[in-house]
Amino acid sequence: MSDTPSPTDQEWNTTRAQLGDREWRLDNLYTIRDEEGQAIRFVRRDAQRQFDREMWYRNLIPKARKIGFSTYIAIFFLDECLFRGGTVSGIVDRTLDDAESKLQIIRFAYDSMVPTLRDHRRMVRSNDRYLEFDNGSTVSVGLTYRGETPRLVHASEFGKVSVDSPEQAKEIYNGAILAVPQNGFVFVESTAHGTGGKFCEMVREAETTRLAGRPLTHLDFRSHFYGWHRKPEYRVPNHLVVVTTEMREYFEELRVKHGVSLDADQMAWYQKQYTSIGPDDIRSEFPSTSGELFYSSMEGAYWRRELTKARSEGRVGGLVPHDPTRRVNTFWDIGEDCTSIWFHQTDGLRHRFIDYFEEEGGSLQSACGIVDRKRVERGFVYEKHYGPHDLEHRVWSDQSRLRKAVAAELGVNFTVVPRVADKSDSIEAARRMLALSWFDAQHCARGVEGLENYRKRWNERLGTFMPDPIHDFASHPSDAIQQGAMGLQPEKVEKPHRHSLEKQGRTTSWAE
């Protein structure tokens, strides 16, 4: 961005002919405030120009913090409203203050234009949440959008909304995003916030479509990733920072594998951020590649460190085949709204999770059928089935029988895990198990997503996390793995004779 002021009235006659050129308008006509609050001419940065070239009808913008896309989208909306009559546009955000601040960007840019142009396109209505121009174009802001059919929609910080307020995210998606016609434009931008929610789902679906090489329809989303290194200001003098050997190896990997070449001042800036916020948050707050977007879980997650470490060690995200020489355990959570089952093997010390099943609103009978189907399809030979204490309850429709008896008739003989008096005990047991676990990427993705998003409840009044967990989609796989962690009695590991080791030459492990 330049500090050149907006055109004056004297310059109006010379710039008038250029108003028909959108490219000229976006780099010359509008004024914004920079991060210090100074009024400056808006000029698109390299990342914003790239986005302009690659823009689609439905756009996802997963990004690092403060790259500048909210400002760009606000200026884009203003330009469309001024030069395309009848443009109906909506901006939704996670808080009203955030939404209104984006409208302020538009209002300031309009008020800073030369009077001659403002007289040509007058603003006829203006308040904190709504602008209307004399050509019928409007901009409204809020937590959701319901109203006229919008041609433009901007959903800001949708990642955080998706995880923290899934009902609000559903309303935004159904009420705003789906309301945009095929020739309209949608901008969904956000930093990553955990590995669950609608935003994560949308980004992963768009990436799957891209990798498959399938052509996009006007209703398909295109994902545009922008890492922290795309912001020119993210740099500090390198002679003031010691960059560790570990970090230099990371930067070299970025260069070789991803083509991301950083200069010394950028490396120094990233090192400072890494030291300040730590390895758990650096990738979600300031991702270098699209693969880092959903790498770590959000603040308040119970097992964020264990799962971050598991990913860095390659224990999550790879293939973990079924070992046919070992029996399979199942860990269950049975709820009225969802049933979750983990399929697990162990050598007595380490744990491999080779499959996961989840069914909303399913019956005990249906879940037992899945266990038998896995036996047939994948060749599982079962050891024990660990289930919750409420299996000792009677069947609602037949008070003469216990639920575990019904399951036994269907071929699943449960080992009932007693109810824990303190939830923190089972959470800690699962933490110890996760430190020695491998998860199969193909069959366990949904379950791992739940484990990464299992988090403490936030108390708004006290401004702190409470010890009890939030009950949402993440509860079910997390409660199921806790059943196994509390109930499992691993087989004893027989130490091989020295003679057999010498003859074998070396041992094998699941990590190899």
Short mmCIF file of N, CA and C in Angstrom, two decimals, residues 204-216:
data_model
loop_
_atom_site.label_atom_id
_atom_site.label_comp_id
_atom_site.label_asym_id
_atom_site.label_seq_id
_atom_site.Cartn_x
_atom_site.Cartn_y
_atom_site.Cartn_z
N ARG A 204 -11.41 -29.00 3.18
CA ARG A 204 -10.94 -30.34 2.81
C ARG A 204 -11.67 -30.86 1.58
N GLU A 205 -12.95 -30.56 1.48
CA GLU A 205 -13.70 -30.98 0.29
C GLU A 205 -13.17 -30.28 -0.96
N ALA A 206 -12.88 -28.98 -0.84
CA ALA A 206 -12.34 -28.23 -1.98
C ALA A 206 -10.97 -28.76 -2.37
N GLU A 207 -10.17 -29.12 -1.39
CA GLU A 207 -8.85 -29.65 -1.68
C GLU A 207 -8.95 -31.01 -2.35
N THR A 208 -9.88 -31.84 -1.92
CA THR A 208 -10.10 -33.14 -2.56
C THR A 208 -10.50 -32.97 -4.02
N THR A 209 -11.37 -32.00 -4.29
CA THR A 209 -11.79 -31.72 -5.67
C THR A 209 -10.61 -31.27 -6.51
N ARG A 210 -9.76 -30.41 -5.93
CA ARG A 210 -8.59 -29.91 -6.67
C ARG A 210 -7.63 -31.04 -7.00
N LEU A 211 -7.34 -31.88 -6.02
CA LEU A 211 -6.39 -32.98 -6.24
C LEU A 211 -6.93 -33.98 -7.26
N ALA A 212 -8.25 -34.14 -7.30
CA ALA A 212 -8.85 -35.07 -8.26
C ALA A 212 -8.89 -34.49 -9.67
N GLY A 213 -8.61 -33.18 -9.79
CA GLY A 213 -8.61 -32.54 -11.09
C GLY A 213 -9.98 -32.35 -11.69
N ARG A 214 -11.02 -32.37 -10.85
CA ARG A 214 -12.39 -32.22 -11.38
C ARG A 214 -12.69 -30.75 -11.66
N PRO A 215 -13.33 -30.46 -12.80
CA PRO A 215 -13.71 -29.07 -13.09
C PRO A 215 -14.75 -28.58 -12.10
N LEU A 216 -14.72 -27.28 -11.80
CA LEU A 216 -15.64 -26.70 -10.82
C LEU A 216 -16.90 -26.20 -11.49
#
